[in-house]
Short mmCIF file of C-alpha atoms in Angstrom, two decimals:
data_model
loop_
_atom_site.label_atom_id
_atom_site.label_comp_id
_atom_site.label_asym_id
_atom_site.label_seq_id
_atom_site.Cartn_x
_atom_site.Cartn_y
_atom_site.Cartn_z
CA UNK A 246 -31.43 105.19 -0.42
CA UNK A 247 -34.18 106.15 -2.77
CA UNK A 248 -33.29 106.00 -6.53
CA UNK A 249 -34.01 109.71 -7.58
CA UNK A 250 -34.05 111.54 -11.53
CA UNK A 251 -33.37 114.81 -11.67
CA UNK A 252 -32.86 117.28 -14.46
CA UNK A 253 -31.35 120.42 -14.57
CA UNK A 254 -28.59 119.75 -12.64
CA UNK A 255 -25.43 122.13 -14.16
CA UNK A 256 -26.81 124.94 -12.06
CA UNK A 257 -28.28 126.76 -9.46
CA UNK A 258 -31.44 124.92 -7.16
CA UNK A 259 -31.03 122.00 -9.56
CA UNK A 260 -27.49 121.38 -8.12
CA UNK A 261 -27.52 121.93 -4.68
CA UNK A 262 -30.71 119.40 -4.67
CA UNK A 263 -28.88 117.23 -6.83
CA UNK A 264 -25.87 117.73 -4.58
CA UNK A 265 -28.33 117.15 -1.25
CA UNK A 266 -29.18 114.35 -2.05
CA UNK A 267 -26.06 112.48 -3.16
CA UNK A 268 -24.61 113.46 0.31
CA UNK A 269 -27.42 111.90 2.04
CA UNK A 270 -26.93 108.56 0.23
CA UNK A 271 -29.39 108.84 -2.07
CA UNK A 272 -28.62 107.03 -6.03
CA UNK A 273 -29.16 110.01 -7.71
CA UNK A 274 -29.30 110.35 -11.89
CA UNK A 275 -28.89 113.90 -13.19
CA UNK A 276 -31.08 114.01 -16.87
CA UNK A 277 -31.00 116.73 -19.65
CA UNK A 278 -32.81 117.37 -22.56
CA UNK A 279 -30.49 115.06 -24.76
CA UNK A 280 -31.29 112.06 -21.85
CA UNK A 281 -33.31 108.43 -23.25
CA UNK A 282 -35.63 109.05 -20.26
CA UNK A 283 -36.37 105.57 -20.56
CA UNK A 284 -33.81 105.35 -18.25
CA UNK A 285 -35.63 107.17 -15.11
CA UNK A 286 -38.78 105.17 -15.50
CA UNK A 287 -38.97 103.01 -12.10
CA UNK A 288 -37.35 105.98 -9.87
CA UNK A 289 -38.50 106.39 -6.01
CA UNK A 290 -38.64 109.83 -6.68
CA UNK A 291 -38.30 112.58 -9.83
CA UNK A 292 -37.70 115.76 -9.71
CA UNK A 293 -38.85 117.99 -12.65
CA UNK A 294 -36.81 120.84 -12.82
CA UNK A 295 -35.55 122.00 -16.01
CA UNK A 296 -37.28 124.61 -17.85
CA UNK A 297 -38.32 123.94 -21.43
CA UNK A 298 -38.30 120.20 -20.88
CA UNK A 299 -40.69 120.15 -18.26
CA UNK A 300 -44.20 118.98 -20.09
CA UNK A 301 -42.55 116.58 -22.43
CA UNK A 302 -40.67 115.14 -18.98
CA UNK A 303 -44.24 115.57 -16.72
CA UNK A 304 -46.31 113.58 -19.87
CA UNK A 305 -43.40 111.11 -20.70
CA UNK A 306 -42.72 109.73 -16.78
CA UNK A 307 -46.39 110.52 -14.50
CA UNK A 308 -47.44 107.04 -14.87
CA UNK A 309 -43.96 105.02 -14.26
CA UNK A 310 -42.15 106.53 -12.00
CA UNK A 311 -43.09 106.66 -7.82
CA UNK A 312 -43.44 110.13 -7.52
CA UNK A 313 -42.55 113.70 -9.22
CA UNK A 314 -41.79 116.88 -7.96
CA UNK A 315 -42.72 119.14 -10.34
CA UNK A 316 -41.07 123.26 -10.26
CA UNK A 317 -43.91 125.41 -11.35
CA UNK A 318 -43.30 128.50 -10.60
CA UNK A 319 -45.33 131.37 -8.92
CA UNK A 320 -46.06 134.01 -12.10
CA UNK A 321 -48.80 131.87 -12.65
CA UNK A 322 -50.24 133.58 -9.54
CA UNK A 323 -50.52 137.31 -11.38
CA UNK A 324 -53.20 137.05 -14.38
CA UNK A 325 -52.84 140.85 -14.75
CA UNK A 326 -49.52 140.41 -15.70
CA UNK A 327 -48.48 139.75 -19.82
CA UNK A 328 -47.91 136.55 -20.62
CA UNK A 329 -43.93 135.92 -21.79
CA UNK A 330 -43.30 132.96 -22.61
CA UNK A 331 -42.06 131.86 -18.95
CA UNK A 332 -44.89 132.68 -17.57
CA UNK A 333 -47.05 131.21 -20.34
CA UNK A 334 -44.85 127.71 -20.34
CA UNK A 335 -45.35 127.78 -16.17
CA UNK A 336 -49.35 128.81 -16.62
CA UNK A 337 -49.70 125.20 -19.36
CA UNK A 338 -47.53 123.53 -16.75
CA UNK A 339 -49.58 123.64 -13.59
CA UNK A 340 -52.60 123.43 -15.59
CA UNK A 341 -51.71 120.05 -16.30
CA UNK A 342 -50.54 118.68 -13.23
CA UNK A 343 -53.95 119.61 -11.97
CA UNK A 344 -55.59 118.45 -14.82
CA UNK A 345 -53.45 115.01 -13.75
CA UNK A 346 -54.17 115.90 -10.36
CA UNK A 347 -52.24 112.36 -9.51
CA UNK A 348 -51.92 111.45 -6.03
CA UNK A 349 -48.01 110.79 -6.66
CA UNK A 350 -47.02 114.36 -7.80
CA UNK A 351 -46.52 117.67 -5.78
CA UNK A 352 -46.80 121.24 -7.66
CA UNK A 353 -43.51 123.34 -5.79
CA UNK A 354 -44.75 126.75 -6.87
CA UNK A 355 -41.51 128.06 -6.36
CA UNK A 356 -40.96 132.59 -6.02
CA UNK A 357 -37.43 133.44 -6.29
CA UNK A 358 -36.58 133.65 -3.04
CA UNK A 359 -36.88 129.93 -2.71
CA UNK A 360 -35.52 129.58 -6.06
CA UNK A 361 -32.10 131.09 -4.82
CA UNK A 362 -32.41 129.27 -1.50
CA UNK A 363 -32.08 125.70 -1.79
CA UNK A 364 -32.60 125.20 2.22
CA UNK A 365 -35.85 126.14 1.53
CA UNK A 366 -36.77 124.10 -1.14
CA UNK A 367 -34.89 120.78 0.52
CA UNK A 368 -37.15 121.67 3.92
CA UNK A 369 -40.02 121.72 1.78
CA UNK A 370 -39.25 118.78 -0.11
CA UNK A 371 -38.76 116.96 2.97
CA UNK A 372 -42.07 118.05 4.75
CA UNK A 373 -43.70 116.32 1.38
CA UNK A 374 -42.40 113.58 2.20
CA UNK A 375 -43.00 113.04 5.49
CA UNK A 376 -46.51 114.46 4.98
CA UNK A 377 -47.48 113.65 1.31
CA UNK A 378 -51.60 114.08 1.50
CA UNK A 379 -50.46 117.18 0.04
CA UNK A 380 -50.21 118.02 -3.53
CA UNK A 381 -49.53 122.09 -4.16
CA UNK A 382 -47.24 123.81 -1.52
CA UNK A 383 -46.69 127.06 -3.21
CA UNK A 384 -44.34 129.93 -2.52
CA UNK A 385 -45.84 133.38 -3.07
CA UNK A 386 -44.57 136.78 -3.52
CA UNK A 387 -44.89 140.05 -1.60
CA UNK A 388 -45.14 142.14 -4.70
CA UNK A 389 -45.30 141.21 -8.62
CA UNK A 390 -42.40 139.08 -9.38
CA UNK A 391 -39.57 139.85 -11.20
CA UNK A 392 -39.78 139.50 -15.02
CA UNK B 116 -44.85 136.99 21.25
CA UNK B 117 -48.33 136.45 21.23
CA UNK B 118 -50.97 134.79 19.19
CA UNK B 119 -54.69 135.12 19.08
CA UNK B 120 -56.77 132.57 17.24
CA UNK B 121 -60.69 132.18 16.63
CA UNK B 122 -62.53 128.62 17.36
CA UNK B 123 -59.88 127.83 20.24
CA UNK B 124 -62.03 125.27 22.30
CA UNK B 125 -61.75 122.19 19.56
CA UNK B 126 -60.55 120.12 16.46
CA UNK B 127 -57.03 121.98 14.91
CA UNK B 128 -57.99 125.00 16.83
CA UNK B 129 -57.36 123.49 20.05
CA UNK B 130 -54.38 121.75 18.81
CA UNK B 131 -52.56 125.06 17.71
CA UNK B 132 -53.73 126.99 20.92
CA UNK B 133 -52.10 124.26 23.05
CA UNK B 134 -49.17 123.83 20.48
CA UNK B 135 -48.12 127.71 20.80
CA UNK B 136 -49.11 127.91 24.35
CA UNK B 137 -46.32 124.97 25.20
CA UNK B 138 -43.94 127.42 22.98
CA UNK B 139 -44.71 129.90 25.71
CA UNK B 140 -46.19 131.82 23.86
CA UNK B 141 -48.92 134.76 24.92
CA UNK B 142 -52.31 132.89 23.63
CA UNK B 143 -55.02 134.53 23.22
CA UNK B 144 -58.20 132.23 22.25
CA UNK B 145 -61.24 133.80 21.32
CA UNK B 146 -64.94 131.15 21.23
CA UNK B 147 -68.69 131.90 21.73
CA UNK B 148 -67.96 129.78 24.99
CA UNK B 149 -65.58 132.87 25.96
CA UNK B 150 -68.05 135.42 24.76
CA UNK B 151 -66.27 136.06 20.88
CA UNK B 152 -68.43 135.22 18.47
CA UNK B 153 -67.25 135.87 15.11
CA UNK B 154 -70.38 137.07 13.59
CA UNK B 155 -72.36 138.56 16.28
CA UNK B 156 -69.40 140.33 18.21
CA UNK B 157 -66.97 140.89 15.19
CA UNK B 158 -66.00 144.40 16.19
CA UNK B 159 -64.95 142.75 19.80
CA UNK B 160 -63.02 139.93 18.11
CA UNK B 161 -61.31 142.38 15.59
CA UNK B 162 -60.57 144.13 18.98
CA UNK B 163 -59.22 141.85 20.41
CA UNK B 164 -56.46 140.70 17.47
CA UNK B 165 -55.38 144.10 16.52
CA UNK B 166 -51.14 144.10 17.59
CA UNK B 167 -50.75 140.64 17.87
CA UNK B 168 -47.81 138.88 16.34
CA UNK B 169 -49.78 136.24 15.06
CA UNK B 170 -53.65 135.89 14.42
CA UNK B 171 -54.91 132.63 13.60
CA UNK B 172 -57.99 132.19 11.55
CA UNK B 173 -59.71 129.99 12.52
CA UNK B 174 -63.13 129.64 13.00
CA UNK B 175 -65.87 129.32 9.87
CA UNK B 176 -69.33 131.06 10.01
CA UNK B 177 -70.50 132.26 6.96
CA UNK B 178 -68.38 135.29 5.32
CA UNK B 179 -66.71 136.32 9.11
CA UNK B 180 -63.51 134.70 8.31
CA UNK B 181 -63.13 137.48 5.21
CA UNK B 182 -64.36 140.03 6.52
CA UNK B 183 -61.45 138.99 9.42
CA UNK B 184 -59.20 138.91 7.46
CA UNK B 185 -60.00 142.55 5.55
CA UNK B 186 -59.78 144.21 8.89
CA UNK B 187 -56.97 142.50 10.24
CA UNK B 188 -54.83 142.97 7.25
CA UNK B 189 -52.82 145.88 8.17
CA UNK B 190 -53.48 145.07 12.13
CA UNK B 191 -51.59 141.95 12.89
CA UNK B 192 -48.08 140.89 11.14
CA UNK B 193 -48.76 137.42 10.71
CA UNK B 194 -51.97 135.49 9.53
CA UNK B 195 -52.83 132.08 9.36
CA UNK B 196 -55.88 131.30 7.61
CA UNK B 197 -57.96 128.14 7.68
CA UNK B 198 -59.12 127.60 3.98
CA UNK B 199 -60.81 124.42 2.31
CA UNK B 200 -59.57 122.67 -0.91
CA UNK B 201 -63.22 122.15 -1.71
CA UNK B 202 -62.71 125.62 -3.26
CA UNK B 203 -61.42 124.37 -6.06
CA UNK B 204 -64.25 122.36 -6.98
CA UNK B 205 -66.58 125.29 -7.08
CA UNK B 206 -68.73 123.39 -9.92
CA UNK B 207 -69.30 120.03 -7.82
CA UNK B 208 -69.91 120.97 -4.81
CA UNK B 209 -71.99 123.99 -5.30
CA UNK B 210 -72.39 125.21 -1.60
CA UNK B 211 -72.48 128.83 0.56
CA UNK B 212 -69.06 127.14 2.20
CA UNK B 213 -67.09 126.50 -1.21
CA UNK B 214 -68.11 129.98 -2.24
CA UNK B 215 -66.72 131.69 0.83
CA UNK B 216 -63.81 129.79 1.15
CA UNK B 217 -63.07 131.24 -2.54
CA UNK B 218 -63.69 134.29 -1.25
CA UNK B 219 -61.29 133.91 1.57
CA UNK B 220 -58.67 132.73 -0.67
CA UNK B 221 -59.25 135.23 -2.99
CA UNK B 222 -58.58 137.84 -0.05
CA UNK B 223 -55.60 135.85 0.88
CA UNK B 224 -54.17 136.28 -2.85
CA UNK B 225 -54.44 140.12 -2.48
CA UNK B 226 -52.86 140.52 0.11
CA UNK B 227 -49.96 138.29 -1.05
CA UNK B 228 -48.92 140.20 -4.41
CA UNK B 229 -49.19 143.82 -2.66
CA UNK B 230 -46.20 145.06 -1.62
CA UNK B 231 -47.10 146.50 1.81
CA UNK B 232 -49.15 143.52 2.61
CA UNK B 233 -48.55 141.12 5.76
CA UNK B 234 -47.34 137.99 5.59
CA UNK B 235 -49.55 134.99 5.02
CA UNK B 236 -50.08 130.98 4.96
CA UNK B 237 -53.00 130.31 3.25
CA UNK B 238 -54.15 126.78 4.17
CA UNK B 239 -56.39 124.95 1.98
CA UNK B 240 -57.41 121.51 3.92
CA UNK B 241 -59.42 118.61 3.26
CA UNK B 242 -60.68 116.83 6.59
CA UNK B 243 -59.30 116.99 9.54
CA UNK B 244 -59.34 114.11 12.85
CA UNK B 245 -61.45 114.51 14.80
CA UNK B 246 -60.82 114.81 18.81
CA UNK B 247 -61.69 111.14 20.55
CA UNK B 248 -64.24 112.91 22.44
CA UNK B 249 -66.23 113.28 19.59
CA UNK B 250 -70.08 112.05 19.35
CA UNK B 251 -71.21 114.13 17.02
CA UNK B 252 -74.05 111.47 14.80
CA UNK B 253 -73.88 113.76 11.96
CA UNK B 254 -70.24 114.67 11.66
CA UNK B 255 -68.09 114.20 8.18
CA UNK B 256 -66.48 111.11 7.96
CA UNK B 257 -64.04 110.27 5.49
CA UNK B 258 -61.41 107.67 4.12
CA UNK B 259 -58.09 108.85 5.81
CA UNK B 260 -57.98 112.31 7.80
CA UNK B 261 -55.60 115.00 8.34
CA UNK B 262 -53.80 114.48 11.57
CA UNK B 263 -53.41 117.66 13.59
CA UNK B 264 -49.31 117.43 13.27
CA UNK B 265 -49.25 117.51 10.05
CA UNK B 266 -51.71 120.99 9.60
CA UNK B 267 -48.80 121.42 12.78
CA UNK B 268 -45.51 120.86 11.11
CA UNK B 269 -46.85 122.81 7.72
CA UNK B 270 -47.42 126.18 10.11
CA UNK B 271 -43.53 125.22 11.95
CA UNK B 272 -42.69 125.19 9.01
CA UNK B 273 -43.57 128.34 7.65
CA UNK B 274 -43.02 129.66 10.73
CA UNK B 275 -39.00 129.11 10.74
CA UNK B 276 -39.05 130.14 7.40
CA UNK B 277 -38.91 133.38 7.28
CA UNK B 278 -37.75 134.82 4.16
CA UNK B 279 -41.20 132.68 2.59
CA UNK B 280 -43.21 135.56 4.09
CA UNK B 281 -46.35 134.00 1.48
CA UNK B 282 -47.10 130.45 1.37
CA UNK B 283 -49.90 128.26 -0.01
CA UNK B 284 -50.46 124.32 1.24
CA UNK B 285 -53.17 122.13 -0.04
CA UNK B 286 -53.95 118.84 0.64
CA UNK B 287 -56.26 116.35 -1.66
CA UNK B 288 -59.68 115.69 -1.55
CA UNK B 289 -60.71 111.85 -0.16
CA UNK B 290 -61.68 108.98 -2.03
CA UNK B 291 -64.66 108.81 0.15
CA UNK B 292 -65.31 112.85 -0.60
CA UNK B 293 -64.88 111.62 -4.37
CA UNK B 294 -67.46 108.87 -4.36
CA UNK B 295 -69.92 110.64 -2.91
CA UNK B 296 -69.52 112.92 -5.30
CA UNK B 297 -69.68 110.98 -8.18
CA UNK B 298 -72.91 109.09 -7.05
CA UNK B 299 -73.99 113.01 -7.00
CA UNK B 300 -72.84 113.68 -10.78
CA UNK B 301 -72.54 110.69 -12.75
CA UNK B 302 -71.37 112.70 -15.52
CA UNK B 303 -68.21 113.39 -13.19
CA UNK B 304 -64.77 113.90 -14.78
CA UNK B 305 -62.50 111.91 -12.14
CA UNK B 306 -59.29 113.89 -13.90
CA UNK B 307 -60.90 116.95 -11.70
CA UNK B 308 -60.89 115.31 -8.73
CA UNK B 309 -58.13 115.00 -6.47
CA UNK B 310 -57.43 111.85 -3.70
#
C-alpha cells in the first residue's frame, strides 16, 4: 500500500485518479489550495495535478516526497501560439521541472485526448512506476490544441 | 499487419524485430547485411518501407534518420523513431550526433502538430543494454542501461492506446555520463543534467 497525495480531486482527471488509487487499496489523501501541505511530507507518491497551485506545490514538496508526478501540458510544444495565462503557467512549470532534473519526478504532458481519458493516464502512471528510468512522458496533439 | 524496421540484426532493433515477428506481424528487416544501407541504398530503403502499417526508424547514420522521416511521413501509417536524450544537452556534448538527433526530434515534432501528420512515437533513449554476444571493447559503458523490455513496453503502450496518436518518452542520462561530462566540463551546472 502506497501513501499517495493528490490535488484537484473534486472533478475530472484528479477525481478519476483519486478513485482509482483508493480502489487499488492505497492510502490516498486529497489536498486543495487551502490545505496544510506539510501533511503531504513523506508521501510515497504525490500527484501534482490541480492547475494554479502546481508551481508552489512543486517547490514545497519536491525534496520531501518519494515520487512526484507533475501534470504538464502539450500546449508548451506550440511555441508559435500566443501565450495566454494557461500556456504561460504550464511553460514555466515544465521549465522548472526540467531545471530541477530530479530522478523521482515524472513530467506527464497531457493532451486533451489524455485529459478526457483517465484510463490512458492511469496506464502511463503505471508504466512509469514500473519503468522509472523514464522521466518525461508526453502525449502530443495532432493539430493545434484547443485553447 | 506489416512492420518495416531499419537495423534489425542487432540490439534493440533485433529485439523489436523478434517481438513483432512473434506477435505474428509480417516483418521486414532492412540492414547493411541484406543490402539495405540507409545511406548508400536510401532510395531502395524508402521503396521497401512504403505502405507499411508501422515503420521503425531505428538505424542511425548521420542525417539519414531525418531524411527517412521526411521521405516516409505520408507513405506509412505509423512511425517509431529512435532518438537520443543527448539532444537535450547540446551545449555539453558537441557532436554531429547530438545535432542530428535534435534535427530528428524537430522533424517529429513538426509532424506531430500537423493535422495531416501520421502517428509518431518518438523515444529519447539513453544507454540500451547490449547483446551478451557483444565483445566490442570500444562499446560504451554505463552505470545503468535501459532494458529491451522497457522500450518494448513503451512501444506496447503506444500501440495499445491508439487514441494517443503522438507520444514521446524521454529516458534519463546515467550517472556515468554525468561524471564524464563533469570531468570534461568543470563548470557544468549539475541541475542541467538528469541522472
